[in-house]
Amino acid sequence: MKKADNNSVMLSENIDGFWGIYKNATLSPFGRWDPFRTIKTDSGNKIGHHTFFSAIRGKRPHEFSSFDTTVHTRKESPSIDTFCELSNGNLPSIIMSKDLKLWQKPLSTYFSKENLIDTKAYTSINLYTPMARIIKELNQKGQEDFNILSGIPLVHILTKHYNTIEEVPTEEFIIYLKNIILTVNECMKSFCNPNYTNCKVLHFYNIGQRAGASIPHLHSQTLIHGNHKGFGWKAYGFLKTYQWNKVFSQDEHYCLACLYSQNLLKDLHGQDLKIKERILWEDDYWLIVVVYAPEADGEIRIIPKRHVASLYELNDSEIDSLAAALIFSNTIQTKFIKKWGKEYFLHLDRNILFRQLPWQTNNDFHFFIDIVPIQQIGGAERSDDHKISQVTPEEITAKMRSFIN
Ligand SMILES: [Zn+2]
Ligand SMILES: [Zn+2]
């Protein structure tokens, strides 16, 4: 068992950046835009590629037992890790919420050891965050200085130790999702402008070491950028596609994802979308498909049928169903990779990416979720938004369907 042993360091006032608390602006994390692929819009926002620099990220614990080089398998991880210790009240933390109750304020600096074992899920401030939450010298949040990465970094934790989503009971996962929604809504309210237009919210899971996780205990993260001044090309591409399709159809109410999720779209840009051949699961609220032109083979997309721009707008029925949908999708993807992963250079590790735009003033964006397994890729994939596959998503769907009872 490897245990986080930096208690004394965490409690020291002299180490900067834990929980996003910095003494002064010069020590804060900063960002750079690649000049070779960044443009500035008329409104002063940037669109391009952004890199963060944050020294404290190097202090994260590395708790996977060893790096597993075998394709399509995963090493057992320790059953007691930093998040187990946090849940047991053995490590200090700044707790934002417990189950369906808000706890501390988003800009709180109060840390304590709290026994959380009676909860199902909780959200804490990320100890090793890549963003500045509070800059003491400025006595403010640093939102005005756009070179400082200012925001709220959240870690959403299931109290019990699970390695993967497919192990989590549905009831527990529903509380987990509700805890995330409650907490992020509260943080956005206190940190962003009233329309959230200065807010960029990244929500994602890193499951497994190859997917970027440093702690095996299942968790997801939210990065709320409070001084958002632009888009990466990828997020901008999704938004622009929605907007462009609206213009192209000459219908201001047109939404690609609304039609797609209701299976009303047959072809687009001269392509037969073969949606029926790729459906894995469907109910009144969600459609789950294998992605038509995937970033990794076996990528699964979950699309809400209602036109919502983010996770934070879902109602209770949609959340209940989403919990089941995420467990189902991960189970199927895991079974597929266990049987076929070796053939396609796929690993069980995966990222789950929430494609969303939590701007209350934007009606163009339709939220969706991508479950992307880690796959060995090459220069073609890294050169551009481009992918070479040896198998069609329709064939993969047929294989995945064989695992559905
Ligand atoms: Zn654990
Ligand atoms: Zn829509």
Short mmCIF file of C-alpha atoms and ligand atoms in Angstrom, two decimals:
data_model
loop_
_atom_site.label_atom_id
_atom_site.label_comp_id
_atom_site.label_asym_id
_atom_site.label_seq_id
_atom_site.Cartn_x
_atom_site.Cartn_y
_atom_site.Cartn_z
CA MET A 1 0.00 0.00 0.00
CA LYS A 2 1.34 3.37 -0.97
CA LYS A 3 0.08 6.21 1.14
CA ALA A 4 0.28 9.94 0.58
CA ASP A 5 2.95 11.02 3.06
CA ASN A 6 3.08 14.74 2.45
CA ASN A 7 0.79 15.78 5.31
CA SER A 8 3.35 18.16 6.75
CA VAL A 9 3.94 19.75 3.35
CA MET A 10 0.23 20.20 2.73
CA LEU A 11 -0.22 21.96 6.03
CA SER A 12 2.69 24.29 5.53
CA GLU A 13 1.90 27.90 4.72
CA ASN A 14 5.09 28.22 2.75
CA ILE A 15 4.31 25.85 -0.04
CA ASP A 16 2.35 27.64 -2.68
CA GLY A 17 -0.57 26.49 -4.72
CA PHE A 18 -2.21 23.68 -2.77
CA TRP A 19 -5.97 23.87 -3.28
CA GLY A 20 -5.30 26.71 -5.72
CA ILE A 21 -4.25 29.13 -2.96
CA TYR A 22 -1.31 31.31 -3.98
CA LYS A 23 0.61 33.97 -2.05
CA ASN A 24 1.15 36.14 -5.07
CA ALA A 25 0.49 36.34 -8.76
CA THR A 26 4.06 35.63 -9.84
CA LEU A 27 3.88 32.12 -8.37
CA SER A 28 0.53 31.39 -10.00
CA PRO A 29 0.07 29.04 -12.93
CA PHE A 30 0.05 30.71 -16.32
CA GLY A 31 -1.07 29.92 -19.83
CA ARG A 32 0.35 30.28 -23.33
CA TRP A 33 -1.33 30.22 -26.71
CA ASP A 34 0.62 28.62 -29.55
CA PRO A 35 1.23 31.57 -31.89
CA PHE A 36 1.24 29.23 -34.90
CA ARG A 37 -2.36 28.16 -34.35
CA THR A 38 -4.12 30.90 -32.45
CA ILE A 39 -6.24 33.74 -33.80
CA LYS A 40 -7.88 36.68 -32.07
CA THR A 41 -11.52 37.45 -32.80
CA ASP A 42 -13.09 40.91 -33.10
CA SER A 43 -14.41 40.61 -29.54
CA GLY A 44 -10.87 40.03 -28.24
CA ASN A 45 -11.33 36.32 -27.52
CA LYS A 46 -8.75 33.83 -28.68
CA ILE A 47 -9.27 30.61 -30.58
CA GLY A 48 -6.33 28.27 -30.68
CA HIS A 49 -4.18 25.91 -28.70
CA HIS A 50 -3.62 26.67 -25.03
CA THR A 51 -0.96 25.18 -22.70
CA PHE A 52 -1.00 25.54 -18.89
CA PHE A 53 2.13 25.66 -16.78
CA SER A 54 1.66 24.65 -13.15
CA ALA A 55 4.52 23.46 -10.93
CA ILE A 56 2.26 21.90 -8.33
CA ARG A 57 0.99 19.32 -10.80
CA GLY A 58 4.36 17.61 -10.36
CA LYS A 59 3.55 16.95 -6.70
CA ARG A 60 0.61 14.66 -7.42
CA PRO A 61 0.81 11.19 -5.93
CA HIS A 62 1.36 8.35 -8.39
CA GLU A 63 -0.57 5.49 -6.92
CA PHE A 64 -0.92 2.92 -9.66
CA SER A 65 1.08 -0.10 -8.58
CA SER A 66 3.17 -0.15 -11.75
CA PHE A 67 2.83 0.90 -15.32
CA ASP A 68 1.22 -1.95 -17.17
CA THR A 69 2.49 -2.32 -20.70
CA THR A 70 0.18 -5.17 -21.72
CA VAL A 71 -2.35 -4.23 -24.33
CA HIS A 72 -6.04 -4.56 -23.35
CA THR A 73 -5.51 -5.43 -19.69
CA ARG A 74 -5.31 -3.41 -16.53
CA LYS A 75 -3.18 -3.97 -13.42
CA GLU A 76 -4.90 -4.27 -10.07
CA SER A 77 -4.58 -1.04 -8.18
CA PRO A 78 -4.10 -0.66 -4.42
CA SER A 79 -7.40 -0.88 -2.55
CA ILE A 80 -6.46 1.92 -0.17
CA ASP A 81 -5.32 5.11 -1.85
CA THR A 82 -5.41 8.87 -1.23
CA PHE A 83 -9.17 9.10 -1.84
CA CYS A 84 -9.88 6.19 0.54
CA GLU A 85 -7.78 8.01 3.13
CA LEU A 86 -9.65 11.24 2.41
CA SER A 87 -13.01 9.47 2.82
CA ASN A 88 -11.82 7.98 6.12
CA GLY A 89 -10.89 11.41 7.48
CA ASN A 90 -7.14 10.73 7.49
CA LEU A 91 -6.14 13.56 5.16
CA PRO A 92 -7.05 17.26 5.18
CA SER A 93 -9.34 18.56 2.45
CA ILE A 94 -11.58 21.44 1.50
CA ILE A 95 -14.99 19.84 1.04
CA MET A 96 -17.46 21.64 -1.24
CA SER A 97 -20.40 19.29 -0.90
CA LYS A 98 -21.54 15.98 0.56
CA ASP A 99 -24.16 13.96 -1.32
CA LEU A 100 -26.98 16.46 -2.03
CA LYS A 101 -25.81 19.09 0.46
CA LEU A 102 -23.54 22.05 -0.19
CA TRP A 103 -20.82 22.35 2.43
CA GLN A 104 -18.11 25.03 2.13
CA LYS A 105 -18.05 28.13 -0.09
CA PRO A 106 -16.15 27.89 -3.41
CA LEU A 107 -13.47 30.34 -2.19
CA SER A 108 -13.04 28.77 1.24
CA THR A 109 -9.48 28.28 2.52
CA TYR A 110 -10.55 26.19 5.50
CA PHE A 111 -9.20 22.65 5.39
CA SER A 112 -9.91 19.88 7.85
CA LYS A 113 -9.91 16.12 8.18
CA GLU A 114 -13.49 15.04 7.76
CA ASN A 115 -14.89 11.59 8.10
CA LEU A 116 -17.01 11.13 4.98
CA ILE A 117 -17.82 7.43 5.20
CA ASP A 118 -21.53 8.10 5.72
CA THR A 119 -21.74 9.81 2.33
CA LYS A 120 -22.08 8.15 -1.08
CA ALA A 121 -20.26 10.93 -2.93
CA TYR A 122 -18.57 14.23 -2.24
CA THR A 123 -16.72 17.01 -4.02
CA SER A 124 -13.47 18.53 -2.83
CA ILE A 125 -11.12 21.19 -4.11
CA ASN A 126 -8.27 19.63 -6.09
CA LEU A 127 -5.15 19.75 -3.92
CA TYR A 128 -2.83 19.76 -6.96
CA THR A 129 -4.88 22.03 -9.15
CA PRO A 130 -3.46 23.60 -12.31
CA MET A 131 -5.37 26.84 -11.62
CA ALA A 132 -5.29 29.70 -9.09
CA ARG A 133 -8.44 29.89 -6.99
CA ILE A 134 -7.27 32.56 -4.58
CA ILE A 135 -4.30 34.94 -4.80
CA LYS A 136 -3.71 36.30 -1.33
CA GLU A 137 -1.61 39.32 -2.35
CA LEU A 138 -4.34 40.55 -4.68
CA ASN A 139 -7.05 39.76 -2.15
CA GLN A 140 -9.15 38.68 -5.09
CA LYS A 141 -9.68 35.81 -7.45
CA GLY A 142 -7.32 36.97 -10.16
CA GLN A 143 -10.11 37.01 -12.72
CA GLU A 144 -9.09 40.30 -14.26
CA ASP A 145 -5.58 39.23 -15.17
CA PHE A 146 -6.06 37.00 -18.15
CA ASN A 147 -2.54 35.63 -17.97
CA ILE A 148 -3.31 34.03 -14.61
CA LEU A 149 -5.27 30.81 -14.84
CA SER A 150 -8.02 31.62 -12.46
CA GLY A 151 -10.78 29.23 -11.56
CA ILE A 152 -12.22 26.51 -9.39
CA PRO A 153 -10.83 22.99 -9.68
CA LEU A 154 -13.12 20.28 -8.38
CA VAL A 155 -12.60 16.59 -7.77
CA HIS A 156 -15.80 14.55 -7.55
CA ILE A 157 -15.27 11.38 -5.55
CA LEU A 158 -17.34 8.27 -4.91
CA THR A 159 -16.80 7.54 -1.23
CA LYS A 160 -16.46 3.78 -1.73
CA HIS A 161 -13.49 2.50 -3.66
CA TYR A 162 -14.31 1.58 -7.26
CA ASN A 163 -11.83 1.39 -10.12
CA THR A 164 -14.37 1.72 -12.93
CA ILE A 165 -17.85 3.05 -13.58
CA GLU A 166 -19.24 -0.40 -14.38
CA GLU A 167 -18.65 -1.46 -10.75
CA VAL A 168 -20.82 1.33 -9.30
CA PRO A 169 -24.45 0.55 -8.25
CA THR A 170 -26.90 2.75 -10.21
CA GLU A 171 -28.41 4.36 -7.09
CA GLU A 172 -24.98 5.43 -5.92
CA PHE A 173 -24.10 6.82 -9.33
CA ILE A 174 -27.29 8.90 -9.42
CA ILE A 175 -26.30 10.59 -6.15
CA TYR A 176 -22.80 11.07 -7.54
CA LEU A 177 -24.11 12.83 -10.68
CA LYS A 178 -26.46 14.99 -8.62
CA ASN A 179 -23.62 15.95 -6.29
CA ILE A 180 -21.57 17.10 -9.30
CA ILE A 181 -24.43 19.12 -10.80
CA LEU A 182 -25.30 20.79 -7.49
CA THR A 183 -21.69 21.73 -6.76
CA VAL A 184 -20.73 22.99 -10.20
CA ASN A 185 -23.90 25.10 -10.44
CA GLU A 186 -23.05 26.70 -7.09
CA CYS A 187 -19.43 27.36 -8.07
CA MET A 188 -20.43 28.89 -11.41
CA LYS A 189 -22.92 31.16 -9.64
CA SER A 190 -20.26 32.52 -7.30
CA PHE A 191 -17.35 32.67 -9.73
CA CYS A 192 -18.68 33.58 -13.16
CA ASN A 193 -20.66 36.48 -14.59
CA PRO A 194 -24.48 36.18 -14.58
CA ASN A 195 -24.66 34.67 -18.08
CA TYR A 196 -21.59 32.48 -17.45
CA THR A 197 -20.11 33.82 -20.69
CA ASN A 198 -16.69 34.21 -19.02
CA CYS A 199 -16.96 30.64 -17.81
CA LYS A 200 -15.38 27.64 -19.47
CA VAL A 201 -16.25 24.38 -17.75
CA LEU A 202 -14.34 21.21 -18.54
CA HIS A 203 -15.77 18.04 -17.02
CA PHE A 204 -14.05 14.71 -17.60
CA TYR A 205 -13.03 11.32 -16.23
CA ASN A 206 -9.54 9.90 -16.46
CA ILE A 207 -9.97 6.19 -15.86
CA GLY A 208 -6.68 4.30 -15.68
CA GLN A 209 -3.10 5.45 -15.77
CA ARG A 210 -2.84 5.70 -19.55
CA ALA A 211 -5.86 8.00 -19.51
CA GLY A 212 -4.05 10.42 -17.21
CA ALA A 213 -5.24 9.30 -13.76
CA SER A 214 -2.72 9.44 -10.91
CA ILE A 215 -5.07 7.85 -8.34
CA PRO A 216 -6.96 4.65 -9.25
CA HIS A 217 -10.01 5.39 -7.08
CA LEU A 218 -12.83 6.33 -9.49
CA HIS A 219 -13.35 10.09 -9.72
CA SER A 220 -14.10 12.83 -12.20
CA GLN A 221 -12.93 16.41 -12.36
CA THR A 222 -14.31 19.81 -13.23
CA LEU A 223 -12.18 22.81 -14.17
CA ILE A 224 -14.19 26.02 -14.00
CA HIS A 225 -12.22 28.77 -15.71
CA GLY A 226 -13.46 32.05 -14.31
CA ASN A 227 -11.59 34.30 -16.73
CA HIS A 228 -12.23 32.36 -19.88
CA LYS A 229 -10.97 34.29 -22.88
CA GLY A 230 -11.33 31.84 -25.68
CA PHE A 231 -11.75 28.39 -27.12
CA GLY A 232 -9.50 25.58 -28.13
CA TRP A 233 -10.00 24.58 -31.76
CA LYS A 234 -11.77 21.41 -30.73
CA ALA A 235 -14.47 22.99 -28.55
CA TYR A 236 -14.82 25.82 -31.06
CA GLY A 237 -15.25 23.24 -33.82
CA PHE A 238 -18.26 21.68 -32.09
CA LEU A 239 -19.90 25.05 -31.48
CA LYS A 240 -19.18 26.27 -35.01
CA THR A 241 -20.61 23.06 -36.51
CA TYR A 242 -23.91 23.56 -34.69
CA GLN A 243 -24.03 27.20 -35.81
CA TRP A 244 -23.07 26.45 -39.38
CA ASN A 245 -25.70 23.71 -39.75
CA LYS A 246 -28.31 26.18 -38.55
CA VAL A 247 -27.30 28.65 -41.25
CA PHE A 248 -27.05 25.95 -43.91
CA SER A 249 -30.57 24.67 -43.21
CA GLN A 250 -31.92 28.24 -43.19
CA ASP A 251 -33.87 27.31 -40.06
CA GLU A 252 -33.01 29.11 -36.84
CA HIS A 253 -34.46 26.23 -34.80
CA TYR A 254 -32.43 23.55 -36.56
CA CYS A 255 -30.29 21.46 -34.24
CA LEU A 256 -28.15 18.64 -35.59
CA ALA A 257 -28.11 16.74 -32.27
CA CYS A 258 -31.87 17.08 -31.69
CA LEU A 259 -32.57 15.43 -35.06
CA TYR A 260 -29.76 12.93 -34.65
CA SER A 261 -30.79 11.79 -31.15
CA GLN A 262 -34.35 11.27 -32.35
CA ASN A 263 -33.07 9.28 -35.29
CA LEU A 264 -34.58 11.76 -37.75
CA LEU A 265 -31.38 12.39 -39.63
CA LYS A 266 -30.56 10.03 -42.49
CA ASP A 267 -27.64 11.70 -44.15
CA LEU A 268 -25.55 14.82 -43.88
CA HIS A 269 -23.03 16.35 -46.28
CA GLY A 270 -23.71 13.46 -48.65
CA GLN A 271 -22.92 10.80 -46.04
CA ASP A 272 -25.30 8.02 -45.01
CA LEU A 273 -25.08 8.26 -41.22
CA LYS A 274 -26.20 4.65 -40.56
CA ILE A 275 -27.52 5.64 -37.15
CA LYS A 276 -29.71 2.54 -36.81
CA GLU A 277 -26.69 0.31 -37.42
CA ARG A 278 -24.80 2.04 -34.61
CA ILE A 279 -27.39 2.30 -31.82
CA LEU A 280 -26.50 0.44 -28.64
CA TRP A 281 -29.25 1.71 -26.35
CA GLU A 282 -32.10 4.17 -26.38
CA ASP A 283 -34.78 5.41 -23.99
CA ASP A 284 -36.98 8.51 -23.70
CA TYR A 285 -34.04 10.66 -22.63
CA TRP A 286 -30.82 9.40 -24.24
CA LEU A 287 -29.47 7.82 -27.40
CA ILE A 288 -26.25 5.81 -27.21
CA VAL A 289 -24.32 5.11 -30.41
CA VAL A 290 -20.90 3.93 -31.50
CA VAL A 291 -19.30 7.05 -33.03
CA TYR A 292 -19.59 7.34 -36.85
CA ALA A 293 -16.09 8.75 -37.40
CA PRO A 294 -14.34 8.00 -34.09
CA GLU A 295 -11.19 9.41 -32.49
CA ALA A 296 -10.53 5.90 -31.17
CA ASP A 297 -12.15 2.64 -32.27
CA GLY A 298 -14.99 1.66 -29.97
CA GLU A 299 -15.69 5.27 -28.97
CA ILE A 300 -19.24 5.60 -27.62
CA ARG A 301 -21.36 8.77 -27.74
CA ILE A 302 -24.28 9.50 -25.38
CA ILE A 303 -26.66 12.21 -26.61
CA PRO A 304 -29.59 13.70 -24.66
CA LYS A 305 -32.84 13.86 -26.63
CA ARG A 306 -33.78 17.17 -25.07
CA HIS A 307 -31.97 20.29 -26.26
CA VAL A 308 -29.71 21.14 -23.32
CA ALA A 309 -26.30 22.79 -23.49
CA SER A 310 -24.69 21.15 -20.46
CA LEU A 311 -24.84 18.50 -17.76
CA TYR A 312 -25.97 21.19 -15.31
CA GLU A 313 -29.38 21.65 -16.97
CA LEU A 314 -30.57 18.03 -16.71
CA ASN A 315 -33.75 17.15 -14.80
CA ASP A 316 -34.14 14.25 -12.35
CA SER A 317 -35.47 11.76 -14.91
CA GLU A 318 -32.60 12.56 -17.28
CA ILE A 319 -30.03 12.18 -14.50
CA ASP A 320 -31.46 8.82 -13.37
CA SER A 321 -31.32 7.55 -16.91
CA LEU A 322 -27.84 9.01 -17.53
CA ALA A 323 -26.45 7.06 -14.56
CA ALA A 324 -27.76 3.84 -16.10
CA ALA A 325 -26.53 4.92 -19.56
CA LEU A 326 -22.97 5.58 -18.36
CA ILE A 327 -22.79 2.27 -16.48
CA PHE A 328 -24.20 0.42 -19.50
CA SER A 329 -21.84 2.09 -22.00
CA ASN A 330 -18.75 1.47 -19.90
CA THR A 331 -19.72 -2.14 -19.30
CA ILE A 332 -20.16 -2.77 -23.03
CA GLN A 333 -16.96 -0.97 -23.96
CA THR A 334 -15.00 -2.95 -21.37
CA LYS A 335 -16.39 -6.28 -22.59
CA PHE A 336 -15.62 -5.33 -26.17
CA ILE A 337 -12.02 -4.32 -25.37
CA LYS A 338 -11.41 -7.42 -23.24
CA LYS A 339 -12.39 -9.61 -26.19
CA TRP A 340 -11.24 -7.56 -29.19
CA GLY A 341 -8.90 -4.87 -27.82
CA LYS A 342 -5.69 -6.64 -28.74
CA GLU A 343 -6.70 -6.75 -32.38
CA TYR A 344 -7.34 -3.00 -32.47
CA PHE A 345 -4.51 -1.85 -30.14
CA LEU A 346 -7.06 -0.68 -27.56
CA HIS A 347 -6.54 -0.38 -23.83
CA LEU A 348 -9.18 -0.62 -21.11
CA ASP A 349 -8.16 2.84 -19.86
CA ARG A 350 -10.40 5.60 -21.12
CA ASN A 351 -11.42 9.24 -20.90
CA ILE A 352 -15.01 10.36 -20.65
CA LEU A 353 -15.41 13.83 -22.09
CA PHE A 354 -18.43 16.03 -21.52
CA ARG A 355 -18.86 18.27 -24.59
CA GLN A 356 -20.80 21.20 -23.25
CA LEU A 357 -21.19 24.94 -23.20
CA PRO A 358 -22.66 26.22 -19.94
CA TRP A 359 -23.59 29.62 -21.30
CA GLN A 360 -27.17 30.42 -20.49
CA THR A 361 -27.22 32.88 -23.37
CA ASN A 362 -26.21 30.36 -26.04
CA ASN A 363 -28.95 28.29 -27.58
CA ASP A 364 -26.85 26.77 -30.35
CA PHE A 365 -25.02 24.10 -28.42
CA HIS A 366 -26.44 20.62 -27.73
CA PHE A 367 -24.59 18.70 -25.02
CA PHE A 368 -23.19 15.19 -25.52
CA ILE A 369 -20.73 12.80 -23.90
CA ASP A 370 -17.90 10.83 -25.53
CA ILE A 371 -16.36 7.72 -23.97
CA VAL A 372 -12.96 7.44 -25.66
CA PRO A 373 -10.74 4.42 -25.01
CA ILE A 374 -6.98 4.81 -25.14
CA GLN A 375 -5.69 3.49 -28.44
CA GLN A 376 -2.21 3.32 -29.87
CA ILE A 377 -2.15 6.10 -32.45
CA GLY A 378 0.40 7.60 -34.80
CA GLY A 379 1.51 10.66 -36.67
CA ALA A 380 -1.57 10.79 -38.88
CA GLU A 381 -3.73 11.21 -35.81
CA ARG A 382 -1.44 13.73 -34.16
CA SER A 383 -0.87 15.78 -37.32
CA ASP A 384 -4.48 16.75 -37.67
CA ASP A 385 -8.04 16.07 -36.57
CA HIS A 386 -7.72 12.82 -38.43
CA LYS A 387 -7.90 9.09 -37.72
CA ILE A 388 -7.10 5.88 -39.58
CA SER A 389 -9.19 2.85 -38.56
CA GLN A 390 -9.09 -0.80 -39.59
CA VAL A 391 -12.70 -1.53 -38.64
CA THR A 392 -16.01 0.28 -39.17
CA PRO A 393 -18.17 1.43 -36.24
CA GLU A 394 -21.02 -0.70 -37.66
CA GLU A 395 -18.88 -3.85 -37.25
CA ILE A 396 -17.89 -2.75 -33.76
CA THR A 397 -21.55 -2.15 -32.91
CA ALA A 398 -22.42 -5.69 -33.98
CA LYS A 399 -19.66 -7.02 -31.71
CA MET A 400 -20.79 -4.82 -28.81
CA ARG A 401 -24.42 -5.85 -29.30
CA SER A 402 -23.42 -9.48 -28.74
CA PHE A 403 -22.72 -8.56 -25.11
CA ILE A 404 -26.20 -7.08 -24.53
CA ASN A 405 -28.63 -9.50 -22.93
ZN ZN B 1 -9.73 4.20 -2.96
ZN ZN B 2 -30.58 20.18 -29.86
#
